[in-house]
Amino acid sequence: MIARRQFIFQSLTAGAGLGLLGLSSCSRAKVPSPTVKGEPTVISTWRHGLDANGAAWRILSDGGYSLDAVEAGVRVSEADPEVMSVGYGGHPDRDGRVSLDACIMDEKGRAGSVCFLEHIKHPISVARLVMEKTPHVMLAGAGALEFALAQGFEKENLLTEKAREQWEEWLNNAEYKPVINIENHDTISMIAIDAEGRISGACTTSGAAYKMHGRVGDSPIIGAGLYCDDEVGGAAATGQGELVMRTLGSFLIVELMRNGMSPQEACEEAVMRIVKKTPDYKDFQIGYIAINKSGAVGAYCLHPGFDYALTRRGNTELIDAPSLLQGS
Ligand code: GLY
């Protein structure tokens, strides 16, 4: 059964970083307690992570491999036309074309990625094959499509009627201004630890709604949208990709955890790194999730409204991530 838990945050006196920025207070999370070593765990971004975690959990609870779990998990969102920020049914670019970005990473530090891929419903599975069957990490655009077709993927129309109608409506003003927490960058990012302690991650998106044709975001960039290190843990991002790319947020979080921070502290520091470098940061949403090898979990975002799904011991919770900014 799915329980929604609203965490109560305690407002603390400003931390050092906040003080420097002239911000008076921040919310600090009560984070879920660590799991027992050897206990499978999966976390993923946003409400659509609930169904995705379900698919991942079926594999993890059966003793399966975390890499299989994250691939199967995010494929659920990729196939769901109601998730309009990922895969089939995703918002198109300004020219009405759907292009997808995805990456995957395993416990050995291997990685595969595709970006600016059109016509293929499951970019995450193409990314996995880039990792497993090529000497490369990333394939882009026409080359990624050629590779996918050679691997037996089918060319499909990914623009649904609903997405086309919304795009046509958008064309009336054609103004590009991301709307906070509305499905425009709501990537699904997922990290799983299996019963053998192996950590894997996956990240897949249709990217920014009404982006320029050819735009690639953070999601397929190893270290930006996703990073896993089997010695430390994993981290993943959602939100305005450009801000994550400039700070290599997921890699940063893993390295901060390596140096002793908890997942929660590391997510907060990664958000603050963006704040320090981005004068208009309030115009954007960014959300991070992280898990360390002990199963401790953290999450943090700029604006309230970002949530993530956590599954372990067969229970799934949708958890509101604490935010730097308070609601308006
Ligand atoms: N985080 C997804 C994107 O900006 O493309």
Short mmCIF file of C-alpha atoms and ligand atoms in Angstrom, two decimals:
data_model
loop_
_atom_site.label_atom_id
_atom_site.label_comp_id
_atom_site.label_asym_id
_atom_site.label_seq_id
_atom_site.Cartn_x
_atom_site.Cartn_y
_atom_site.Cartn_z
CA MET A 1 0.00 0.00 0.00
CA ILE A 2 1.17 3.47 -0.80
CA ALA A 3 1.31 5.90 2.08
CA ARG A 4 1.94 9.59 1.52
CA ARG A 5 4.07 11.09 4.21
CA GLN A 6 4.40 14.78 4.66
CA PHE A 7 7.53 15.60 6.54
CA ILE A 8 7.46 18.45 8.97
CA PHE A 9 10.52 20.58 8.64
CA GLN A 10 12.13 22.55 11.31
CA SER A 11 13.25 26.00 10.34
CA LEU A 12 16.81 26.47 11.40
CA THR A 13 19.05 29.44 11.70
CA ALA A 14 20.83 30.07 8.46
CA GLY A 15 23.74 27.78 7.61
CA ALA A 16 27.05 29.20 6.46
CA GLY A 17 26.18 29.03 2.74
CA LEU A 18 22.79 30.62 3.26
CA GLY A 19 24.26 33.37 5.38
CA LEU A 20 26.69 34.26 2.64
CA LEU A 21 23.81 34.54 0.23
CA GLY A 22 21.80 36.73 2.52
CA LEU A 23 19.08 34.12 2.90
CA SER A 24 17.65 34.09 6.36
CA SER A 25 16.48 30.54 6.88
CA CYS A 26 16.16 27.15 5.31
CA SER A 27 14.16 24.03 5.87
CA ARG A 28 16.07 20.97 6.93
CA ALA A 29 14.68 17.55 6.32
CA LYS A 30 13.85 14.74 8.58
CA VAL A 31 15.22 12.02 6.38
CA PRO A 32 14.09 8.39 6.21
CA SER A 33 16.30 6.23 8.41
CA PRO A 34 18.91 4.00 6.76
CA THR A 35 17.97 0.55 5.69
CA VAL A 36 19.62 -2.62 6.97
CA LYS A 37 22.67 -3.65 4.94
CA GLY A 38 21.69 -6.16 2.29
CA GLU A 39 18.17 -4.85 2.11
CA PRO A 40 17.13 -3.85 -1.41
CA THR A 41 16.02 -0.24 -1.83
CA VAL A 42 14.83 1.84 -4.77
CA ILE A 43 14.25 5.58 -4.98
CA SER A 44 12.97 7.61 -7.92
CA THR A 45 11.83 11.11 -8.71
CA TRP A 46 8.28 12.45 -8.69
CA ARG A 47 4.89 10.81 -8.32
CA HIS A 48 5.37 8.78 -11.50
CA GLY A 49 8.14 7.05 -9.55
CA LEU A 50 5.46 5.13 -7.65
CA ASP A 51 4.57 2.89 -10.59
CA ALA A 52 8.17 2.80 -11.74
CA ASN A 53 9.33 1.66 -8.30
CA GLY A 54 6.69 -1.08 -8.44
CA ALA A 55 8.27 -2.58 -11.55
CA ALA A 56 11.76 -2.22 -10.09
CA TRP A 57 10.71 -3.77 -6.80
CA ARG A 58 9.34 -6.89 -8.50
CA ILE A 59 12.90 -7.57 -9.66
CA LEU A 60 14.69 -6.51 -6.48
CA SER A 61 12.38 -8.47 -4.16
CA ASP A 62 13.07 -11.59 -6.20
CA GLY A 63 16.81 -11.26 -5.66
CA GLY A 64 17.32 -9.61 -9.07
CA TYR A 65 20.01 -7.28 -10.34
CA SER A 66 19.71 -3.55 -9.64
CA LEU A 67 20.55 -2.73 -13.26
CA ASP A 68 17.60 -4.81 -14.49
CA ALA A 69 15.44 -3.16 -11.83
CA VAL A 70 16.20 0.43 -12.80
CA GLU A 71 15.79 -0.30 -16.51
CA ALA A 72 12.43 -2.03 -15.96
CA GLY A 73 11.36 0.71 -13.57
CA VAL A 74 11.89 3.73 -15.76
CA ARG A 75 10.48 1.91 -18.80
CA VAL A 76 7.09 2.19 -17.07
CA SER A 77 7.25 5.99 -17.23
CA GLU A 78 8.67 5.92 -20.75
CA ALA A 79 5.67 3.93 -21.98
CA ASP A 80 3.03 5.97 -20.13
CA PRO A 81 1.57 8.73 -22.35
CA GLU A 82 0.21 10.48 -19.26
CA VAL A 83 3.76 11.14 -18.09
CA MET A 84 4.36 14.02 -20.46
CA SER A 85 7.98 14.63 -19.55
CA VAL A 86 9.34 11.19 -20.37
CA GLY A 87 9.30 8.91 -23.42
CA TYR A 88 6.12 8.25 -25.41
CA GLY A 89 3.72 11.19 -25.06
CA GLY A 90 6.48 13.54 -23.93
CA HIS A 91 6.25 17.22 -24.78
CA PRO A 92 7.89 18.01 -28.14
CA ASP A 93 10.40 20.72 -28.92
CA ARG A 94 9.47 24.06 -30.49
CA ASP A 95 9.25 22.39 -33.90
CA GLY A 96 6.81 19.75 -32.67
CA ARG A 97 9.40 16.95 -32.58
CA VAL A 98 9.86 14.64 -29.61
CA SER A 99 13.51 13.94 -28.79
CA LEU A 100 14.59 11.88 -25.82
CA ASP A 101 17.64 11.71 -23.52
CA ALA A 102 18.57 8.82 -21.20
CA CYS A 103 21.48 7.25 -19.37
CA ILE A 104 22.17 4.23 -17.23
CA MET A 105 25.04 3.29 -14.92
CA ASP A 106 25.96 0.06 -13.15
CA GLU A 107 27.88 -0.92 -10.03
CA LYS A 108 31.09 -1.44 -12.00
CA GLY A 109 31.09 2.20 -13.06
CA ARG A 110 30.09 1.32 -16.61
CA ALA A 111 27.74 3.78 -18.30
CA GLY A 112 25.65 4.12 -21.43
CA SER A 113 23.75 7.07 -22.78
CA VAL A 114 21.70 8.34 -25.69
CA CYS A 115 20.71 11.91 -26.42
CA PHE A 116 18.60 13.75 -28.96
CA LEU A 117 17.09 10.41 -29.92
CA GLU A 118 13.84 10.53 -31.90
CA HIS A 119 11.22 7.83 -32.64
CA ILE A 120 12.28 5.26 -30.02
CA LYS A 121 9.96 4.69 -27.08
CA HIS A 122 12.53 3.21 -24.70
CA PRO A 123 15.75 5.23 -24.84
CA ILE A 124 16.86 3.71 -21.52
CA SER A 125 17.13 0.29 -23.14
CA VAL A 126 19.10 1.76 -26.03
CA ALA A 127 21.40 3.42 -23.47
CA ARG A 128 21.94 0.05 -21.80
CA LEU A 129 22.93 -1.49 -25.11
CA VAL A 130 25.34 1.38 -25.81
CA MET A 131 26.96 0.45 -22.50
CA GLU A 132 26.97 -3.29 -23.12
CA LYS A 133 27.58 -3.58 -26.85
CA THR A 134 29.71 -0.64 -27.92
CA PRO A 135 33.09 0.75 -26.87
CA HIS A 136 31.38 4.12 -26.26
CA VAL A 137 29.41 5.81 -23.51
CA MET A 138 27.13 8.09 -25.52
CA LEU A 139 25.44 8.07 -28.91
CA ALA A 140 23.54 11.09 -30.22
CA GLY A 141 20.81 11.91 -32.70
CA ALA A 142 20.82 10.10 -36.03
CA GLY A 143 23.66 7.82 -34.92
CA ALA A 144 21.75 6.78 -31.80
CA LEU A 145 18.65 6.08 -33.91
CA GLU A 146 20.67 4.05 -36.40
CA PHE A 147 22.13 2.00 -33.56
CA ALA A 148 18.69 1.46 -31.99
CA LEU A 149 17.19 0.26 -35.26
CA ALA A 150 20.13 -2.07 -35.83
CA GLN A 151 19.46 -3.53 -32.36
CA GLY A 152 15.86 -4.29 -33.30
CA PHE A 153 14.03 -1.31 -31.80
CA GLU A 154 11.01 -0.09 -33.76
CA LYS A 155 10.61 3.40 -35.13
CA GLU A 156 7.43 4.91 -33.66
CA ASN A 157 5.56 8.19 -33.60
CA LEU A 158 6.05 9.45 -30.03
CA LEU A 159 3.91 12.60 -30.38
CA THR A 160 0.49 11.85 -28.92
CA GLU A 161 -2.61 13.82 -29.84
CA LYS A 162 -2.67 15.36 -26.35
CA ALA A 163 0.95 16.53 -26.58
CA ARG A 164 0.38 17.85 -30.10
CA GLU A 165 -2.67 19.86 -28.99
CA GLN A 166 -0.76 21.38 -26.06
CA TRP A 167 2.14 22.27 -28.33
CA GLU A 168 -0.23 23.96 -30.81
CA GLU A 169 -1.72 25.91 -27.92
CA TRP A 170 1.79 26.92 -26.81
CA LEU A 171 2.55 28.14 -30.35
CA ASN A 172 -0.05 30.89 -29.92
CA ASN A 173 2.41 32.78 -27.74
CA ALA A 174 5.53 30.65 -28.20
CA GLU A 175 6.99 32.02 -25.00
CA TYR A 176 9.69 29.90 -23.41
CA LYS A 177 9.39 30.15 -19.65
CA PRO A 178 9.61 26.98 -17.57
CA VAL A 179 6.73 26.59 -15.13
CA ILE A 180 7.83 25.37 -11.70
CA ASN A 181 6.72 21.81 -10.93
CA ILE A 182 4.63 21.55 -14.07
CA GLU A 183 5.60 18.72 -16.33
CA ASN A 184 8.36 20.35 -18.25
CA HIS A 185 11.51 18.87 -16.76
CA ASP A 186 10.05 16.08 -14.67
CA THR A 187 12.64 13.51 -15.55
CA ILE A 188 12.39 10.11 -13.99
CA SER A 189 15.66 9.33 -12.26
CA MET A 190 15.96 6.09 -10.32
CA ILE A 191 18.65 4.52 -8.14
CA ALA A 192 18.47 0.98 -6.77
CA ILE A 193 20.53 -1.18 -4.45
CA ASP A 194 19.92 -4.91 -4.74
CA ALA A 195 20.24 -7.72 -2.18
CA GLU A 196 23.91 -8.18 -3.12
CA GLY A 197 24.54 -4.49 -2.45
CA ARG A 198 25.06 -3.60 -6.11
CA ILE A 199 24.02 -0.04 -6.97
CA SER A 200 22.68 1.02 -10.37
CA GLY A 201 20.90 4.08 -11.71
CA ALA A 202 18.81 5.19 -14.68
CA CYS A 203 17.59 8.55 -15.88
CA THR A 204 15.27 9.27 -18.83
CA THR A 205 13.35 12.27 -20.13
CA SER A 206 11.88 14.10 -23.08
CA GLY A 207 13.69 17.11 -21.66
CA ALA A 208 12.50 20.68 -21.44
CA ALA A 209 9.09 21.18 -23.04
CA TYR A 210 9.34 23.32 -26.18
CA LYS A 211 13.12 23.35 -26.06
CA MET A 212 15.12 24.39 -29.12
CA HIS A 213 15.49 21.59 -31.63
CA GLY A 214 18.74 19.80 -30.82
CA ARG A 215 18.82 20.83 -27.15
CA VAL A 216 20.20 18.17 -24.81
CA GLY A 217 19.76 18.43 -21.05
CA ASP A 218 21.44 16.95 -18.01
CA SER A 219 19.68 13.59 -18.05
CA PRO A 220 21.99 11.74 -20.48
CA ILE A 221 25.16 13.33 -19.09
CA ILE A 222 26.94 10.99 -16.69
CA GLY A 223 27.72 12.97 -13.56
CA ALA A 224 25.04 15.59 -14.24
CA GLY A 225 21.69 13.78 -14.39
CA LEU A 226 22.98 10.61 -12.74
CA TYR A 227 26.02 9.17 -11.03
CA CYS A 228 26.63 5.95 -9.12
CA ASP A 229 29.74 4.70 -7.37
CA ASP A 230 29.53 1.30 -5.76
CA GLU A 231 31.92 2.36 -2.98
CA VAL A 232 29.80 5.35 -2.00
CA GLY A 233 26.24 5.52 -3.33
CA GLY A 234 24.31 7.25 -6.07
CA ALA A 235 22.61 10.52 -6.90
CA ALA A 236 20.28 11.77 -9.60
CA ALA A 237 18.64 14.98 -10.70
CA THR A 238 15.45 16.42 -12.08
CA GLY A 239 14.51 19.93 -13.05
CA GLN A 240 16.14 22.55 -15.25
CA GLY A 241 18.95 20.57 -16.83
CA GLU A 242 21.17 23.51 -17.67
CA LEU A 243 21.66 24.33 -13.98
CA VAL A 244 22.53 20.74 -13.17
CA MET A 245 24.97 20.50 -16.09
CA ARG A 246 26.86 23.62 -15.04
CA THR A 247 27.52 22.15 -11.61
CA LEU A 248 27.74 18.43 -12.48
CA GLY A 249 25.31 17.93 -9.61
CA SER A 250 25.04 14.15 -9.32
CA PHE A 251 28.79 13.61 -9.39
CA LEU A 252 29.18 16.41 -6.88
CA ILE A 253 26.72 14.74 -4.49
CA VAL A 254 28.48 11.38 -4.70
CA GLU A 255 31.85 13.01 -4.06
CA LEU A 256 30.45 14.97 -1.11
CA MET A 257 29.12 11.69 0.32
CA ARG A 258 32.52 10.10 -0.25
CA ASN A 259 33.99 12.88 1.86
CA GLY A 260 31.64 12.26 4.73
CA MET A 261 28.40 14.10 4.07
CA SER A 262 25.09 12.34 4.51
CA PRO A 263 22.93 12.04 1.37
CA GLN A 264 20.72 14.82 2.73
CA GLU A 265 23.62 17.19 3.41
CA ALA A 266 25.12 16.44 -0.01
CA CYS A 267 21.84 17.16 -1.84
CA GLU A 268 21.52 20.46 0.03
CA GLU A 269 25.08 21.46 -0.82
CA ALA A 270 24.52 20.64 -4.51
CA VAL A 271 21.43 22.88 -4.58
CA MET A 272 23.40 25.65 -2.85
CA ARG A 273 26.14 25.33 -5.48
CA ILE A 274 23.51 26.16 -8.12
CA VAL A 275 22.15 29.04 -6.05
CA LYS A 276 25.62 30.57 -5.73
CA LYS A 277 26.19 30.47 -9.49
CA THR A 278 22.71 31.36 -10.74
CA PRO A 279 21.38 34.87 -10.01
CA ASP A 280 17.88 34.02 -11.29
CA TYR A 281 17.74 30.60 -9.59
CA LYS A 282 14.27 31.34 -8.20
CA ASP A 283 12.87 31.07 -11.73
CA PHE A 284 13.73 27.38 -11.89
CA GLN A 285 13.10 24.12 -10.12
CA ILE A 286 15.85 21.62 -9.34
CA GLY A 287 15.44 18.40 -7.37
CA TYR A 288 18.08 15.92 -6.26
CA ILE A 289 17.78 12.45 -4.75
CA ALA A 290 20.65 10.46 -3.24
CA ILE A 291 21.29 7.20 -1.43
CA ASN A 292 24.47 5.94 0.19
CA LYS A 293 25.67 2.36 0.48
CA SER A 294 24.19 2.09 3.97
CA GLY A 295 20.77 2.81 2.50
CA ALA A 296 20.47 6.32 3.95
CA VAL A 297 18.44 8.53 1.64
CA GLY A 298 18.33 12.27 1.02
CA ALA A 299 16.54 14.71 -1.26
CA TYR A 300 16.42 18.46 -1.69
CA CYS A 301 14.97 20.96 -4.12
CA LEU A 302 14.71 24.69 -4.79
CA HIS A 303 10.94 25.14 -4.68
CA PRO A 304 8.41 23.13 -2.68
CA GLY A 305 6.55 20.57 -4.74
CA PHE A 306 9.21 18.04 -5.66
CA ASP A 307 8.51 14.56 -4.31
CA TYR A 308 10.16 11.19 -4.66
CA ALA A 309 9.18 7.56 -4.25
CA LEU A 310 11.06 5.33 -1.81
CA THR A 311 10.51 1.55 -1.75
CA ARG A 312 11.96 -0.93 0.69
CA ARG A 313 10.64 -3.90 2.66
CA GLY A 314 7.81 -3.97 0.10
CA ASN A 315 6.47 -0.58 1.19
CA THR A 316 6.41 2.48 -1.03
CA GLU A 317 6.18 6.02 0.24
CA LEU A 318 5.84 9.24 -1.70
CA ILE A 319 7.91 11.77 0.20
CA ASP A 320 7.92 15.53 -0.15
CA ALA A 321 11.49 16.71 -0.52
CA PRO A 322 12.44 19.64 1.68
CA SER A 323 13.08 22.83 -0.25
CA LEU A 324 15.35 25.83 0.02
CA LEU A 325 12.57 28.27 -0.81
CA GLN A 326 9.26 28.35 0.94
CA GLY A 327 5.92 28.22 -0.90
CA SER A 328 4.47 31.48 -2.18
N1 GLY B 1 16.23 17.50 -16.36
C1 GLY B 1 15.74 17.29 -17.64
C2 GLY B 1 16.12 18.32 -18.61
O1 GLY B 1 16.30 19.47 -18.28
O2 GLY B 1 16.22 17.99 -19.77
#
